[in-house]
Amino acid sequence: MVDHASREKVNQVVDIGKGERAERADGPGFELPLLLFGGFRTLIDRLHARLADEGHPDMRPAHGFAMQAIGSRGATASEIGRRLGVSKQAAGKTVDRLLALGYAQRADDPTDARRKLVHLTPHGYEALARSAVIFDELRAEWVATLGADRVRDIETSLRNVVPAETAFRLDATSWLGAP
């Protein structure tokens, strides 16, 4: 229950979605994060539709985040979990799926025989390379729709308001309630 908000404001997102209009000319404040998330979702959904068409039908957004967390040097399940803001067990499940799909492989750590490192396979690197190309193409679509100056302004503005330490954090699950 929201006891510190007026009754009229509690369901503002739902009410606006039902056709009510905001009284402010520049839109209500809650729209900004929803529009930013909608833009993110649109890009990610289109990326994965293209990846599916190009030979990666089982790749999911979580896999891309995990592959980024593995990086070019490899990582342990614990390190992947920390980078993603999830438990070692959750990271291990994602790694198991990446292994099954051929995007990653496990190997002994040459510096510590007790540890297992996860490395990307050539198939994993190819998926990331395709993702980069597709993101460039999707950005070009935005440029075609909005104009190059507007897209650059959006990117510059976001760089100005997003703190550098959180600009490329992968641990979205930490603010969605996961442990």
Short mmCIF file of N, CA and C in Angstrom, two decimals:
data_model
loop_
_atom_site.label_atom_id
_atom_site.label_comp_id
_atom_site.label_asym_id
_atom_site.label_seq_id
_atom_site.Cartn_x
_atom_site.Cartn_y
_atom_site.Cartn_z
N MET A 1 0.83 -1.19 0.00
CA MET A 1 0.00 0.00 0.00
C MET A 1 0.87 1.24 0.00
N VAL A 2 0.48 2.21 -0.77
CA VAL A 2 1.19 3.48 -0.84
C VAL A 2 0.44 4.46 0.04
N ASP A 3 0.99 4.73 1.22
CA ASP A 3 0.27 5.60 2.14
C ASP A 3 0.77 7.04 2.13
N HIS A 4 1.83 7.32 1.38
CA HIS A 4 2.35 8.68 1.35
C HIS A 4 1.97 9.42 0.07
N ALA A 5 1.20 8.80 -0.82
CA ALA A 5 0.80 9.43 -2.08
C ALA A 5 -0.69 9.71 -2.05
N SER A 6 -1.06 10.77 -2.75
CA SER A 6 -2.49 11.05 -2.82
C SER A 6 -3.17 9.97 -3.65
N ARG A 7 -4.42 9.75 -3.37
CA ARG A 7 -5.18 8.70 -4.03
C ARG A 7 -5.19 8.89 -5.56
N GLU A 8 -5.20 10.13 -6.04
CA GLU A 8 -5.25 10.39 -7.47
C GLU A 8 -3.96 10.00 -8.19
N LYS A 9 -2.84 9.98 -7.50
CA LYS A 9 -1.55 9.74 -8.13
C LYS A 9 -1.10 8.28 -8.10
N VAL A 10 -1.74 7.43 -7.35
CA VAL A 10 -1.27 6.07 -7.16
C VAL A 10 -1.25 5.28 -8.46
N ASN A 11 -2.27 5.39 -9.28
CA ASN A 11 -2.35 4.61 -10.51
C ASN A 11 -2.14 5.46 -11.76
N GLN A 12 -1.26 6.45 -11.67
CA GLN A 12 -1.08 7.37 -12.78
C GLN A 12 -0.61 6.66 -14.05
N VAL A 13 0.25 5.66 -13.94
CA VAL A 13 0.72 4.95 -15.12
C VAL A 13 -0.44 4.21 -15.78
N VAL A 14 -1.22 3.51 -14.99
CA VAL A 14 -2.36 2.76 -15.51
C VAL A 14 -3.39 3.71 -16.09
N ASP A 15 -3.70 4.79 -15.38
CA ASP A 15 -4.72 5.72 -15.84
C ASP A 15 -4.33 6.39 -17.15
N ILE A 16 -3.07 6.81 -17.27
CA ILE A 16 -2.61 7.43 -18.52
C ILE A 16 -2.72 6.41 -19.65
N GLY A 17 -2.39 5.17 -19.37
CA GLY A 17 -2.48 4.12 -20.37
C GLY A 17 -3.91 3.87 -20.83
N LYS A 18 -4.89 4.25 -20.02
CA LYS A 18 -6.30 4.07 -20.38
C LYS A 18 -6.82 5.24 -21.21
N GLY A 19 -5.96 6.14 -21.58
CA GLY A 19 -6.40 7.23 -22.44
C GLY A 19 -6.43 8.59 -21.78
N GLU A 20 -6.22 8.68 -20.47
CA GLU A 20 -6.17 9.99 -19.83
C GLU A 20 -4.92 10.72 -20.30
N ARG A 21 -4.98 12.00 -20.39
CA ARG A 21 -3.85 12.81 -20.82
C ARG A 21 -3.25 13.55 -19.64
N ALA A 22 -1.95 13.67 -19.69
CA ALA A 22 -1.27 14.46 -18.67
C ALA A 22 -1.61 15.93 -18.87
N GLU A 23 -1.67 16.67 -17.78
CA GLU A 23 -1.99 18.09 -17.87
C GLU A 23 -0.77 18.91 -18.27
N ARG A 24 0.43 18.39 -18.05
CA ARG A 24 1.64 19.12 -18.38
C ARG A 24 1.96 18.96 -19.86
N ALA A 25 2.42 20.01 -20.47
CA ALA A 25 2.73 19.98 -21.90
C ALA A 25 3.91 19.06 -22.20
N ASP A 26 4.85 18.95 -21.26
CA ASP A 26 6.03 18.14 -21.50
C ASP A 26 5.90 16.72 -20.97
N GLY A 27 4.75 16.32 -20.51
CA GLY A 27 4.52 14.95 -20.05
C GLY A 27 4.84 14.77 -18.59
N PRO A 28 4.19 13.79 -17.97
CA PRO A 28 4.44 13.51 -16.56
C PRO A 28 5.81 12.86 -16.35
N GLY A 29 6.36 13.05 -15.17
CA GLY A 29 7.70 12.55 -14.87
C GLY A 29 7.88 11.06 -15.02
N PHE A 30 6.84 10.29 -14.73
CA PHE A 30 7.00 8.84 -14.79
C PHE A 30 7.19 8.32 -16.22
N GLU A 31 6.85 9.14 -17.22
CA GLU A 31 7.00 8.69 -18.60
C GLU A 31 8.46 8.52 -19.01
N LEU A 32 9.34 9.35 -18.48
CA LEU A 32 10.74 9.29 -18.89
C LEU A 32 11.34 7.91 -18.70
N PRO A 33 11.30 7.32 -17.50
CA PRO A 33 11.89 5.99 -17.37
C PRO A 33 11.16 4.94 -18.22
N LEU A 34 9.85 5.08 -18.37
CA LEU A 34 9.11 4.12 -19.19
C LEU A 34 9.51 4.23 -20.65
N LEU A 35 9.67 5.46 -21.15
CA LEU A 35 10.10 5.64 -22.53
C LEU A 35 11.53 5.16 -22.75
N LEU A 36 12.40 5.44 -21.78
CA LEU A 36 13.78 4.95 -21.89
C LEU A 36 13.80 3.42 -21.90
N PHE A 37 13.02 2.82 -21.02
CA PHE A 37 12.94 1.36 -20.99
C PHE A 37 12.32 0.83 -22.28
N GLY A 38 11.29 1.52 -22.78
CA GLY A 38 10.67 1.11 -24.03
C GLY A 38 11.65 1.16 -25.19
N GLY A 39 12.48 2.20 -25.22
CA GLY A 39 13.52 2.29 -26.26
C GLY A 39 14.51 1.15 -26.13
N PHE A 40 14.94 0.88 -24.90
CA PHE A 40 15.85 -0.24 -24.64
C PHE A 40 15.24 -1.54 -25.10
N ARG A 41 13.99 -1.79 -24.68
CA ARG A 41 13.29 -3.03 -25.03
C ARG A 41 13.15 -3.18 -26.54
N THR A 42 12.81 -2.08 -27.22
CA THR A 42 12.66 -2.11 -28.67
C THR A 42 13.97 -2.53 -29.34
N LEU A 43 15.07 -1.92 -28.91
CA LEU A 43 16.37 -2.27 -29.49
C LEU A 43 16.74 -3.72 -29.21
N ILE A 44 16.56 -4.16 -27.97
CA ILE A 44 16.93 -5.53 -27.59
C ILE A 44 16.04 -6.55 -28.30
N ASP A 45 14.74 -6.28 -28.37
CA ASP A 45 13.84 -7.22 -29.06
C ASP A 45 14.17 -7.32 -30.54
N ARG A 46 14.45 -6.19 -31.17
CA ARG A 46 14.81 -6.22 -32.60
C ARG A 46 16.15 -6.92 -32.81
N LEU A 47 17.10 -6.67 -31.91
CA LEU A 47 18.39 -7.35 -31.99
C LEU A 47 18.19 -8.86 -31.97
N HIS A 48 17.41 -9.35 -31.02
CA HIS A 48 17.25 -10.79 -30.87
C HIS A 48 16.43 -11.41 -32.00
N ALA A 49 15.52 -10.66 -32.57
CA ALA A 49 14.81 -11.16 -33.75
C ALA A 49 15.79 -11.33 -34.91
N ARG A 50 16.67 -10.36 -35.08
CA ARG A 50 17.68 -10.45 -36.14
C ARG A 50 18.67 -11.57 -35.87
N LEU A 51 19.13 -11.70 -34.61
CA LEU A 51 20.05 -12.78 -34.28
C LEU A 51 19.41 -14.13 -34.57
N ALA A 52 18.14 -14.28 -34.25
CA ALA A 52 17.45 -15.54 -34.51
C ALA A 52 17.45 -15.84 -36.01
N ASP A 53 17.21 -14.82 -36.82
CA ASP A 53 17.22 -15.00 -38.27
C ASP A 53 18.60 -15.34 -38.80
N GLU A 54 19.63 -14.95 -38.07
CA GLU A 54 21.01 -15.11 -38.54
C GLU A 54 21.72 -16.29 -37.87
N GLY A 55 20.96 -17.22 -37.31
CA GLY A 55 21.59 -18.44 -36.80
C GLY A 55 21.76 -18.52 -35.30
N HIS A 56 21.14 -17.61 -34.56
CA HIS A 56 21.23 -17.65 -33.10
C HIS A 56 19.82 -17.62 -32.50
N PRO A 57 18.99 -18.61 -32.83
CA PRO A 57 17.59 -18.57 -32.40
C PRO A 57 17.38 -18.75 -30.90
N ASP A 58 18.34 -19.33 -30.21
CA ASP A 58 18.17 -19.59 -28.78
C ASP A 58 18.83 -18.55 -27.89
N MET A 59 19.47 -17.56 -28.49
CA MET A 59 20.14 -16.54 -27.69
C MET A 59 19.10 -15.60 -27.09
N ARG A 60 19.25 -15.32 -25.81
CA ARG A 60 18.34 -14.45 -25.07
C ARG A 60 19.12 -13.26 -24.51
N PRO A 61 18.44 -12.18 -24.12
CA PRO A 61 19.15 -11.03 -23.56
C PRO A 61 20.07 -11.40 -22.39
N ALA A 62 19.62 -12.29 -21.52
CA ALA A 62 20.46 -12.69 -20.39
C ALA A 62 21.77 -13.31 -20.86
N HIS A 63 21.72 -14.00 -21.99
CA HIS A 63 22.94 -14.61 -22.51
C HIS A 63 23.93 -13.54 -22.95
N GLY A 64 23.44 -12.50 -23.60
CA GLY A 64 24.32 -11.41 -24.03
C GLY A 64 24.97 -10.73 -22.85
N PHE A 65 24.17 -10.46 -21.79
CA PHE A 65 24.75 -9.85 -20.60
C PHE A 65 25.80 -10.77 -19.97
N ALA A 66 25.50 -12.06 -19.90
CA ALA A 66 26.45 -13.01 -19.32
C ALA A 66 27.72 -13.10 -20.16
N MET A 67 27.56 -13.09 -21.47
CA MET A 67 28.74 -13.15 -22.34
C MET A 67 29.61 -11.91 -22.16
N GLN A 68 28.98 -10.76 -21.98
CA GLN A 68 29.74 -9.55 -21.69
C GLN A 68 30.47 -9.68 -20.35
N ALA A 69 29.81 -10.29 -19.37
CA ALA A 69 30.42 -10.47 -18.06
C ALA A 69 31.59 -11.45 -18.11
N ILE A 70 31.52 -12.43 -18.99
CA ILE A 70 32.63 -13.38 -19.16
C ILE A 70 33.84 -12.65 -19.72
N GLY A 71 33.60 -11.80 -20.70
CA GLY A 71 34.68 -11.00 -21.27
C GLY A 71 35.68 -11.80 -22.07
N SER A 72 36.69 -11.14 -22.55
CA SER A 72 37.68 -11.78 -23.41
C SER A 72 38.70 -12.62 -22.65
N ARG A 73 38.80 -12.40 -21.34
CA ARG A 73 39.77 -13.16 -20.54
C ARG A 73 39.16 -14.35 -19.82
N GLY A 74 37.84 -14.45 -19.86
CA GLY A 74 37.17 -15.52 -19.13
C GLY A 74 36.89 -15.09 -17.70
N ALA A 75 36.07 -15.88 -17.03
CA ALA A 75 35.69 -15.55 -15.65
C ALA A 75 35.16 -16.81 -14.99
N THR A 76 35.19 -16.82 -13.67
CA THR A 76 34.57 -17.90 -12.91
C THR A 76 33.08 -17.59 -12.76
N ALA A 77 32.31 -18.59 -12.36
CA ALA A 77 30.88 -18.38 -12.13
C ALA A 77 30.66 -17.33 -11.05
N SER A 78 31.50 -17.33 -10.03
CA SER A 78 31.38 -16.31 -8.97
C SER A 78 31.61 -14.91 -9.52
N GLU A 79 32.64 -14.76 -10.35
CA GLU A 79 32.92 -13.45 -10.95
C GLU A 79 31.77 -13.01 -11.86
N ILE A 80 31.24 -13.92 -12.63
CA ILE A 80 30.12 -13.61 -13.52
C ILE A 80 28.93 -13.16 -12.68
N GLY A 81 28.65 -13.89 -11.60
CA GLY A 81 27.55 -13.53 -10.71
C GLY A 81 27.72 -12.14 -10.14
N ARG A 82 28.94 -11.82 -9.67
CA ARG A 82 29.20 -10.48 -9.11
C ARG A 82 29.01 -9.41 -10.17
N ARG A 83 29.51 -9.65 -11.37
CA ARG A 83 29.40 -8.65 -12.44
C ARG A 83 27.95 -8.42 -12.86
N LEU A 84 27.14 -9.46 -12.75
CA LEU A 84 25.73 -9.35 -13.13
C LEU A 84 24.82 -8.99 -11.96
N GLY A 85 25.36 -9.06 -10.76
CA GLY A 85 24.55 -8.78 -9.58
C GLY A 85 23.59 -9.90 -9.25
N VAL A 86 23.99 -11.15 -9.55
CA VAL A 86 23.16 -12.32 -9.25
C VAL A 86 23.99 -13.31 -8.44
N SER A 87 23.34 -14.32 -7.91
CA SER A 87 24.04 -15.33 -7.13
C SER A 87 24.93 -16.18 -8.03
N LYS A 88 25.89 -16.84 -7.40
CA LYS A 88 26.76 -17.77 -8.13
C LYS A 88 25.91 -18.86 -8.78
N GLN A 89 24.86 -19.30 -8.09
CA GLN A 89 24.00 -20.35 -8.61
C GLN A 89 23.24 -19.87 -9.84
N ALA A 90 22.72 -18.66 -9.79
CA ALA A 90 22.01 -18.11 -10.95
C ALA A 90 22.96 -17.94 -12.13
N ALA A 91 24.16 -17.45 -11.85
CA ALA A 91 25.16 -17.30 -12.91
C ALA A 91 25.51 -18.68 -13.47
N GLY A 92 25.63 -19.67 -12.58
CA GLY A 92 25.95 -21.02 -13.02
C GLY A 92 24.90 -21.59 -13.96
N LYS A 93 23.62 -21.30 -13.70
CA LYS A 93 22.55 -21.77 -14.59
C LYS A 93 22.66 -21.13 -15.97
N THR A 94 22.96 -19.84 -15.98
CA THR A 94 23.12 -19.16 -17.26
C THR A 94 24.34 -19.69 -18.00
N VAL A 95 25.43 -19.92 -17.27
CA VAL A 95 26.63 -20.48 -17.88
C VAL A 95 26.33 -21.86 -18.44
N ASP A 96 25.61 -22.67 -17.69
CA ASP A 96 25.25 -24.01 -18.18
C ASP A 96 24.50 -23.92 -19.50
N ARG A 97 23.61 -22.94 -19.60
CA ARG A 97 22.85 -22.77 -20.85
C ARG A 97 23.78 -22.31 -21.98
N LEU A 98 24.70 -21.40 -21.68
CA LEU A 98 25.67 -20.96 -22.69
C LEU A 98 26.54 -22.12 -23.17
N LEU A 99 26.91 -23.00 -22.24
CA LEU A 99 27.69 -24.18 -22.61
C LEU A 99 26.88 -25.08 -23.53
N ALA A 100 25.62 -25.33 -23.17
CA ALA A 100 24.75 -26.21 -23.96
C ALA A 100 24.52 -25.65 -25.36
N LEU A 101 24.48 -24.33 -25.48
CA LEU A 101 24.25 -23.70 -26.79
C LEU A 101 25.53 -23.52 -27.59
N GLY A 102 26.67 -23.81 -26.97
CA GLY A 102 27.94 -23.69 -27.68
C GLY A 102 28.55 -22.30 -27.69
N TYR A 103 28.03 -21.40 -26.83
CA TYR A 103 28.57 -20.04 -26.77
C TYR A 103 29.75 -19.92 -25.81
N ALA A 104 29.90 -20.89 -24.92
CA ALA A 104 30.97 -20.82 -23.92
C ALA A 104 31.49 -22.23 -23.66
N GLN A 105 32.63 -22.27 -23.00
CA GLN A 105 33.23 -23.54 -22.57
C GLN A 105 33.92 -23.33 -21.24
N ARG A 106 34.05 -24.41 -20.48
CA ARG A 106 34.76 -24.35 -19.19
C ARG A 106 36.15 -24.93 -19.38
N ALA A 107 37.09 -24.38 -18.63
CA ALA A 107 38.46 -24.88 -18.67
C ALA A 107 39.08 -24.65 -17.29
N ASP A 108 40.11 -25.44 -16.98
CA ASP A 108 40.85 -25.23 -15.75
C ASP A 108 41.55 -23.88 -15.80
N ASP A 109 41.59 -23.21 -14.67
CA ASP A 109 42.33 -21.95 -14.56
C ASP A 109 43.81 -22.30 -14.50
N PRO A 110 44.61 -21.80 -15.41
CA PRO A 110 46.04 -22.15 -15.41
C PRO A 110 46.79 -21.65 -14.18
N THR A 111 46.22 -20.68 -13.47
CA THR A 111 46.90 -20.15 -12.28
C THR A 111 46.39 -20.77 -10.99
N ASP A 112 45.28 -21.50 -11.03
CA ASP A 112 44.70 -22.10 -9.83
C ASP A 112 43.86 -23.31 -10.24
N ALA A 113 44.39 -24.50 -10.01
CA ALA A 113 43.74 -25.74 -10.46
C ALA A 113 42.38 -25.97 -9.80
N ARG A 114 42.09 -25.26 -8.70
CA ARG A 114 40.79 -25.44 -8.03
C ARG A 114 39.68 -24.68 -8.73
N ARG A 115 40.05 -23.73 -9.58
CA ARG A 115 39.05 -22.89 -10.22
C ARG A 115 38.79 -23.32 -11.66
N LYS A 116 37.55 -23.13 -12.08
CA LYS A 116 37.17 -23.34 -13.48
C LYS A 116 36.83 -21.98 -14.09
N LEU A 117 37.40 -21.72 -15.23
CA LEU A 117 37.11 -20.49 -15.95
C LEU A 117 36.13 -20.78 -17.08
N VAL A 118 35.27 -19.85 -17.31
CA VAL A 118 34.36 -19.91 -18.45
C VAL A 118 34.93 -18.97 -19.51
N HIS A 119 35.04 -19.48 -20.72
CA HIS A 119 35.54 -18.70 -21.85
C HIS A 119 34.50 -18.74 -22.96
N LEU A 120 34.48 -17.70 -23.75
CA LEU A 120 33.61 -17.71 -24.92
C LEU A 120 34.24 -18.57 -26.01
N THR A 121 33.40 -19.24 -26.75
CA THR A 121 33.85 -20.03 -27.90
C THR A 121 33.83 -19.14 -29.14
N PRO A 122 34.38 -19.62 -30.25
CA PRO A 122 34.25 -18.85 -31.49
C PRO A 122 32.79 -18.53 -31.82
N HIS A 123 31.88 -19.46 -31.52
CA HIS A 123 30.45 -19.23 -31.74
C HIS A 123 29.95 -18.07 -30.86
N GLY A 124 30.44 -18.00 -29.64
CA GLY A 124 30.08 -16.90 -28.73
C GLY A 124 30.61 -15.57 -29.23
N TYR A 125 31.86 -15.56 -29.65
CA TYR A 125 32.43 -14.32 -30.18
C TYR A 125 31.70 -13.87 -31.45
N GLU A 126 31.31 -14.84 -32.28
CA GLU A 126 30.59 -14.52 -33.50
C GLU A 126 29.24 -13.88 -33.17
N ALA A 127 28.56 -14.42 -32.15
CA ALA A 127 27.27 -13.85 -31.74
C ALA A 127 27.44 -12.41 -31.25
N LEU A 128 28.49 -12.16 -30.47
CA LEU A 128 28.74 -10.79 -29.99
C LEU A 128 29.11 -9.87 -31.14
N ALA A 129 29.90 -10.36 -32.10
CA ALA A 129 30.27 -9.54 -33.25
C ALA A 129 29.03 -9.20 -34.08
N ARG A 130 28.15 -10.17 -34.29
CA ARG A 130 26.90 -9.92 -35.01
C ARG A 130 26.04 -8.92 -34.26
N SER A 131 26.00 -9.05 -32.93
CA SER A 131 25.23 -8.11 -32.11
C SER A 131 25.72 -6.69 -32.32
N ALA A 132 27.03 -6.50 -32.34
CA ALA A 132 27.60 -5.17 -32.53
C ALA A 132 27.19 -4.59 -33.89
N VAL A 133 27.25 -5.41 -34.93
CA VAL A 133 26.87 -4.96 -36.27
C VAL A 133 25.38 -4.60 -36.29
N ILE A 134 24.56 -5.46 -35.70
CA ILE A 134 23.11 -5.22 -35.68
C ILE A 134 22.79 -3.96 -34.89
N PHE A 135 23.45 -3.75 -33.75
CA PHE A 135 23.22 -2.52 -32.99
C PHE A 135 23.56 -1.29 -33.83
N ASP A 136 24.64 -1.35 -34.60
CA ASP A 136 24.97 -0.23 -35.48
C ASP A 136 23.86 0.00 -36.50
N GLU A 137 23.31 -1.08 -37.04
CA GLU A 137 22.23 -0.96 -38.02
C GLU A 137 20.95 -0.41 -37.37
N LEU A 138 20.66 -0.85 -36.15
CA LEU A 138 19.48 -0.34 -35.45
C LEU A 138 19.64 1.14 -35.12
N ARG A 139 20.85 1.53 -34.72
CA ARG A 139 21.10 2.95 -34.47
C ARG A 139 20.90 3.74 -35.75
N ALA A 140 21.35 3.18 -36.88
CA ALA A 140 21.17 3.86 -38.17
C ALA A 140 19.69 4.05 -38.49
N GLU A 141 18.85 3.10 -38.08
CA GLU A 141 17.40 3.25 -38.27
C GLU A 141 16.88 4.43 -37.45
N TRP A 142 17.38 4.56 -36.23
CA TRP A 142 16.97 5.70 -35.40
C TRP A 142 17.43 7.00 -36.05
N VAL A 143 18.65 7.00 -36.60
CA VAL A 143 19.16 8.19 -37.28
C VAL A 143 18.28 8.53 -38.47
N ALA A 144 17.86 7.51 -39.22
CA ALA A 144 16.99 7.76 -40.38
C ALA A 144 15.65 8.35 -39.95
N THR A 145 15.16 7.95 -38.79
CA THR A 145 13.87 8.43 -38.30
C THR A 145 13.99 9.78 -37.62
N LEU A 146 14.98 9.93 -36.75
CA LEU A 146 15.09 11.12 -35.91
C LEU A 146 16.09 12.15 -36.41
N GLY A 147 17.02 11.72 -37.23
CA GLY A 147 18.11 12.58 -37.68
C GLY A 147 19.35 12.34 -36.83
N ALA A 148 20.49 12.48 -37.47
CA ALA A 148 21.77 12.21 -36.80
C ALA A 148 22.00 13.13 -35.62
N ASP A 149 21.67 14.41 -35.78
CA ASP A 149 21.90 15.37 -34.69
C ASP A 149 21.07 15.01 -33.46
N ARG A 150 19.81 14.63 -33.66
CA ARG A 150 18.95 14.29 -32.52
C ARG A 150 19.44 13.04 -31.81
N VAL A 151 19.87 12.03 -32.57
CA VAL A 151 20.37 10.81 -31.93
C VAL A 151 21.64 11.11 -31.16
N ARG A 152 22.54 11.90 -31.75
CA ARG A 152 23.75 12.30 -31.02
C ARG A 152 23.41 13.10 -29.79
N ASP A 153 22.40 13.98 -29.87
CA ASP A 153 21.97 14.77 -28.72
C ASP A 153 21.42 13.87 -27.62
N ILE A 154 20.63 12.87 -27.99
CA ILE A 154 20.10 11.91 -27.00
C ILE A 154 21.26 11.21 -26.29
N GLU A 155 22.20 10.71 -27.09
CA GLU A 155 23.34 9.99 -26.50
C GLU A 155 24.18 10.90 -25.61
N THR A 156 24.45 12.11 -26.07
CA THR A 156 25.23 13.07 -25.27
C THR A 156 24.49 13.43 -23.99
N SER A 157 23.20 13.68 -24.12
CA SER A 157 22.41 14.03 -22.94
C SER A 157 22.41 12.90 -21.92
N LEU A 158 22.24 11.68 -22.38
CA LEU A 158 22.25 10.54 -21.46
C LEU A 158 23.62 10.38 -20.81
N ARG A 159 24.70 10.59 -21.57
CA ARG A 159 26.05 10.54 -20.97
C ARG A 159 26.20 11.60 -19.88
N ASN A 160 25.54 12.74 -20.07
CA ASN A 160 25.63 13.82 -19.09
C ASN A 160 24.86 13.55 -17.82
N VAL A 161 23.76 12.81 -17.89
CA VAL A 161 22.94 12.58 -16.69
C VAL A 161 23.15 11.22 -16.06
N VAL A 162 23.73 10.27 -16.78
CA VAL A 162 23.98 8.94 -16.22
C VAL A 162 25.37 8.95 -15.60
N PRO A 163 25.48 8.69 -14.28
CA PRO A 163 26.81 8.68 -13.66
C PRO A 163 27.72 7.65 -14.32
N ALA A 164 28.96 8.02 -14.51
CA ALA A 164 29.92 7.15 -15.22
C ALA A 164 30.01 5.76 -14.60
N GLU A 165 29.92 5.70 -13.27
CA GLU A 165 30.06 4.39 -12.61
C GLU A 165 28.87 3.46 -12.84
N THR A 166 27.76 4.01 -13.31
CA THR A 166 26.59 3.15 -13.58
C THR A 166 26.26 3.07 -15.06
N ALA A 167 27.01 3.75 -15.91
CA ALA A 167 26.67 3.81 -17.33
C ALA A 167 26.60 2.43 -17.98
N PHE A 168 27.49 1.54 -17.62
CA PHE A 168 27.52 0.24 -18.29
C PHE A 168 27.43 -0.91 -17.30
N ARG A 169 26.76 -0.67 -16.18
CA ARG A 169 26.55 -1.75 -15.21
C ARG A 169 25.58 -2.76 -15.78
N LEU A 170 25.88 -4.01 -15.52
CA LEU A 170 25.05 -5.10 -16.04
C LEU A 170 24.08 -5.66 -15.02
N ASP A 171 24.16 -5.21 -13.77
CA ASP A 171 23.41 -5.86 -12.70
C ASP A 171 21.99 -5.33 -12.56
N ALA A 172 21.24 -5.33 -13.65
CA ALA A 172 19.85 -4.85 -13.60
C ALA A 172 19.01 -5.65 -12.62
N THR A 173 19.35 -6.92 -12.43
CA THR A 173 18.56 -7.73 -11.51
C THR A 173 18.62 -7.20 -10.09
N SER A 174 19.69 -6.51 -9.73
CA SER A 174 19.80 -6.02 -8.36
C SER A 174 18.72 -4.99 -8.05
N TRP A 175 18.28 -4.22 -9.03
CA TRP A 175 17.23 -3.27 -8.73
C TRP A 175 15.85 -3.79 -9.09
N LEU A 176 15.78 -5.00 -9.60
CA LEU A 176 14.48 -5.63 -9.84
C LEU A 176 14.11 -6.60 -8.72
N GLY A 177 14.93 -6.66 -7.68
CA GLY A 177 14.57 -7.43 -6.51
C GLY A 177 15.25 -8.76 -6.33
N ALA A 178 16.11 -9.15 -7.26
CA ALA A 178 16.82 -10.43 -7.10
C ALA A 178 17.90 -10.29 -6.02
N PRO A 179 18.25 -11.38 -5.37
CA PRO A 179 19.25 -11.30 -4.31
C PRO A 179 20.61 -10.88 -4.82
#
